[in-house]
Coordinates of C-alpha atoms and ligand atoms in Angstrom, one line a residue:
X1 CA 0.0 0.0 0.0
X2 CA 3.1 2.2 0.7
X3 CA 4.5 1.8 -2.6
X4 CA 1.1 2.4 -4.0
X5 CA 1.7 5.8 -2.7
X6 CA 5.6 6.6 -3.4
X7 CA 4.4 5.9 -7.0
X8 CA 1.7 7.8 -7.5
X9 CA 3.9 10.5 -5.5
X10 CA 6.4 10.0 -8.2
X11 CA 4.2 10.0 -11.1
X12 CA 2.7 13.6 -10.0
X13 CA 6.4 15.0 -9.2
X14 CA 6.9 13.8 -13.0
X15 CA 4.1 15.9 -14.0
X16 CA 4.9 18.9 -12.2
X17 CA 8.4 18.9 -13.6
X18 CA 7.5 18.6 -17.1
X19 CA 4.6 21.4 -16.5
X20 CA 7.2 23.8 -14.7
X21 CA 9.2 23.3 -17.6
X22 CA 6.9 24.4 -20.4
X23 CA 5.5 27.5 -17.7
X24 CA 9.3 28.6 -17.0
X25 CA 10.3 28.4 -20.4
X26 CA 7.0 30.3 -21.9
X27 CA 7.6 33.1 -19.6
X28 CA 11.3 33.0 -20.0
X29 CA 10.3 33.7 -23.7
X30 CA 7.4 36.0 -22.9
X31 CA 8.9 38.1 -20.3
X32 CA 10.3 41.8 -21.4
X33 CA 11.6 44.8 -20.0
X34 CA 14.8 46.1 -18.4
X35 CA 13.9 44.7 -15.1
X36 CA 12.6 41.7 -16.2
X37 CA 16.5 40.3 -17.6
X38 CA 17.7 38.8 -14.1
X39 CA 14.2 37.1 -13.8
X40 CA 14.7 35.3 -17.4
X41 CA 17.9 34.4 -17.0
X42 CA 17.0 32.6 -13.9
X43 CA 14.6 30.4 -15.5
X44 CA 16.4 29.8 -18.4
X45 CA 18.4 28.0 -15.4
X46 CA 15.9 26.6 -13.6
X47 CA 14.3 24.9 -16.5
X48 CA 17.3 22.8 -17.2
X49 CA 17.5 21.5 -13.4
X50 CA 13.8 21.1 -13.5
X51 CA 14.2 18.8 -16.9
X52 CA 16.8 17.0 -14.8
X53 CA 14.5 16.2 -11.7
X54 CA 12.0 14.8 -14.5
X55 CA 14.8 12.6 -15.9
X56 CA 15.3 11.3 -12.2
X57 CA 11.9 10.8 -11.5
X58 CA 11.6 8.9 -14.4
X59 CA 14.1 6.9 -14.4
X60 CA 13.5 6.0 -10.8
X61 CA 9.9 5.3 -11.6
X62 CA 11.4 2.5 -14.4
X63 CA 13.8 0.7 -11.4
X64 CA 10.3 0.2 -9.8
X65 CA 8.8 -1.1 -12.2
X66 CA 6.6 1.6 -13.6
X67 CA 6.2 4.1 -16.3
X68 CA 6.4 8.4 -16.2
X69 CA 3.2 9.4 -17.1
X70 CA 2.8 11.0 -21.1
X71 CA 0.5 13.5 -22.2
X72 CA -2.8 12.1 -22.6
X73 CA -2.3 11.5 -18.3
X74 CA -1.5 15.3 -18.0
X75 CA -3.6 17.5 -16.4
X76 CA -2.7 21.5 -15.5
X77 CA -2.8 22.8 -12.5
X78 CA -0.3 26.1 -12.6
X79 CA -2.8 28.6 -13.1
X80 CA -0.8 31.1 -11.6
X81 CA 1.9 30.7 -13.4
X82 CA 0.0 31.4 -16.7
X83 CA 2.2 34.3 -18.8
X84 CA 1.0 37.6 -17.7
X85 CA -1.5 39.5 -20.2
X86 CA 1.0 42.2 -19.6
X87 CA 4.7 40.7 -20.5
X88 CA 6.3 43.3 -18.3
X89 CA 4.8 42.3 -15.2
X90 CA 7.9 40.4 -13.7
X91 CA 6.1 40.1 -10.2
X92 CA 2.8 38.3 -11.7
X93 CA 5.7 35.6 -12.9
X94 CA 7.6 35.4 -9.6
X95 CA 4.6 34.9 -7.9
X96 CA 3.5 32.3 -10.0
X97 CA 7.1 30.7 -9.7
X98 CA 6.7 30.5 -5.4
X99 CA 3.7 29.1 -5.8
X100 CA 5.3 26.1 -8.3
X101 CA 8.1 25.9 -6.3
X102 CA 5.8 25.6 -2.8
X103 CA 4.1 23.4 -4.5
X104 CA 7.1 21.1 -5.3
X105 CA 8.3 21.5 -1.8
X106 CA 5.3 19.8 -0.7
X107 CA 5.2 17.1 -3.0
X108 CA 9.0 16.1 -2.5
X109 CA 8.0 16.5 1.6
X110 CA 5.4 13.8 1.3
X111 CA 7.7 11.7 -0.9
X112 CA 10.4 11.7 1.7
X113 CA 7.8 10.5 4.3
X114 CA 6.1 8.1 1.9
X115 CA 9.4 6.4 1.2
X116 CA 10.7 6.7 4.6
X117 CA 7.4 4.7 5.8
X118 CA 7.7 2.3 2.7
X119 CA 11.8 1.7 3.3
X120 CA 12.8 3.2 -0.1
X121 CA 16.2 5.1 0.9
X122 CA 16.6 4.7 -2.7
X123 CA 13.5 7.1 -3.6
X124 CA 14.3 9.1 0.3
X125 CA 17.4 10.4 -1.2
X126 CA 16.5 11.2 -4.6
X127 CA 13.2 12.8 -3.3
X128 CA 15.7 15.1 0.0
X129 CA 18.1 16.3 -3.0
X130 CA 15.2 17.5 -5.3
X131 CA 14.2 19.1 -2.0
X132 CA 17.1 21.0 -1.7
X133 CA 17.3 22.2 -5.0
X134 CA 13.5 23.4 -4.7
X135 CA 14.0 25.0 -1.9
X136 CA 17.0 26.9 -3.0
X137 CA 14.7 28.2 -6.1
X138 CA 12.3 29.3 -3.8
X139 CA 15.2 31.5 -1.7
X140 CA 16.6 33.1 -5.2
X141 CA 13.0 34.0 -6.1
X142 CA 12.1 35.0 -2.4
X143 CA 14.7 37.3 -3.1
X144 CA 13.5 38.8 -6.3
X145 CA 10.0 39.5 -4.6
X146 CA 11.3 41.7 -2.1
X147 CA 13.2 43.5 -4.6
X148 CA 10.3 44.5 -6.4
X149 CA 7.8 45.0 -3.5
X150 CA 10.1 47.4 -2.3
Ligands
FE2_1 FE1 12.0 20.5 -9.8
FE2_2 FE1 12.1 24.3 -8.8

């Protein structure tokens, strides 16, 4: 029942990461304005360590036995991270970036505690070092809020 539930954990994380991808990279694209350079440059970043934590999550999912999900399993859910109407609004972007990254942070949270109950170190330590790198996304862009609430 455990590994029912590091699975399915998995198979969402999968699907988040492949949806951050194609939000970061649209509004990488999308974004425009002097201020808005530091923002893009960022995700241009992020989207490559976000492709990566797909790749893991995949690949882990195949050592158990299972298959990443495709696109006739996806469903949306980043609505706020939807390109802003106005393509100079940086802060519509980084707010719709903490909530994908919070998000993530909770999913790789109840990973960890789904594989620690299910004694998966295997999946714990893959699922604590996308944690870190989550969390360190959600620090930078922390940091770009404050810059332009200020
Ligand atoms: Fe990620
Ligand atoms: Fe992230």
């Amino acid at each position: 029942m455990t590994n029912e539930e590091i699975t399915r954990l998995l198979k969402k994380a999968y699907s988040d990461e492949i949806e951050t991808v194609m939000n970061y990279l649209t509004n990488s694209i999308v974004l425009e304005g002097v201020s808005a350079e530091e923002v893009k440059e960022s995700l241009e970043t992020d989207i490559q360590e976000e492709l990566g934590h797909a790749e893991q999550l995949g690949n882990r999912l195949k050592q158990l036995d299972e298959r990443p999900p495709a696109s006739y399993d996806f469903e949306a859910r980043q609505e706020s991270l939807q390109p802003p109407e106005d393509s100079t609004d940086v802060l519509s972007v980084i707010n719709g970036v903490l909530d994908a990254e919070e998000d993530a942070i909770e999913t790789y949270r109840d990973l960890v505690d789904a594989a620690t109950d299910g004694d998966d170190p295997v999946t714990e330590d893959l699922a604590v070092t996308i944690l870190s790198d989550e969390e360190a996304h959600r620090t930078e862009f922390r940091g770009f809020r404050r810059e332009y609430q200020d």
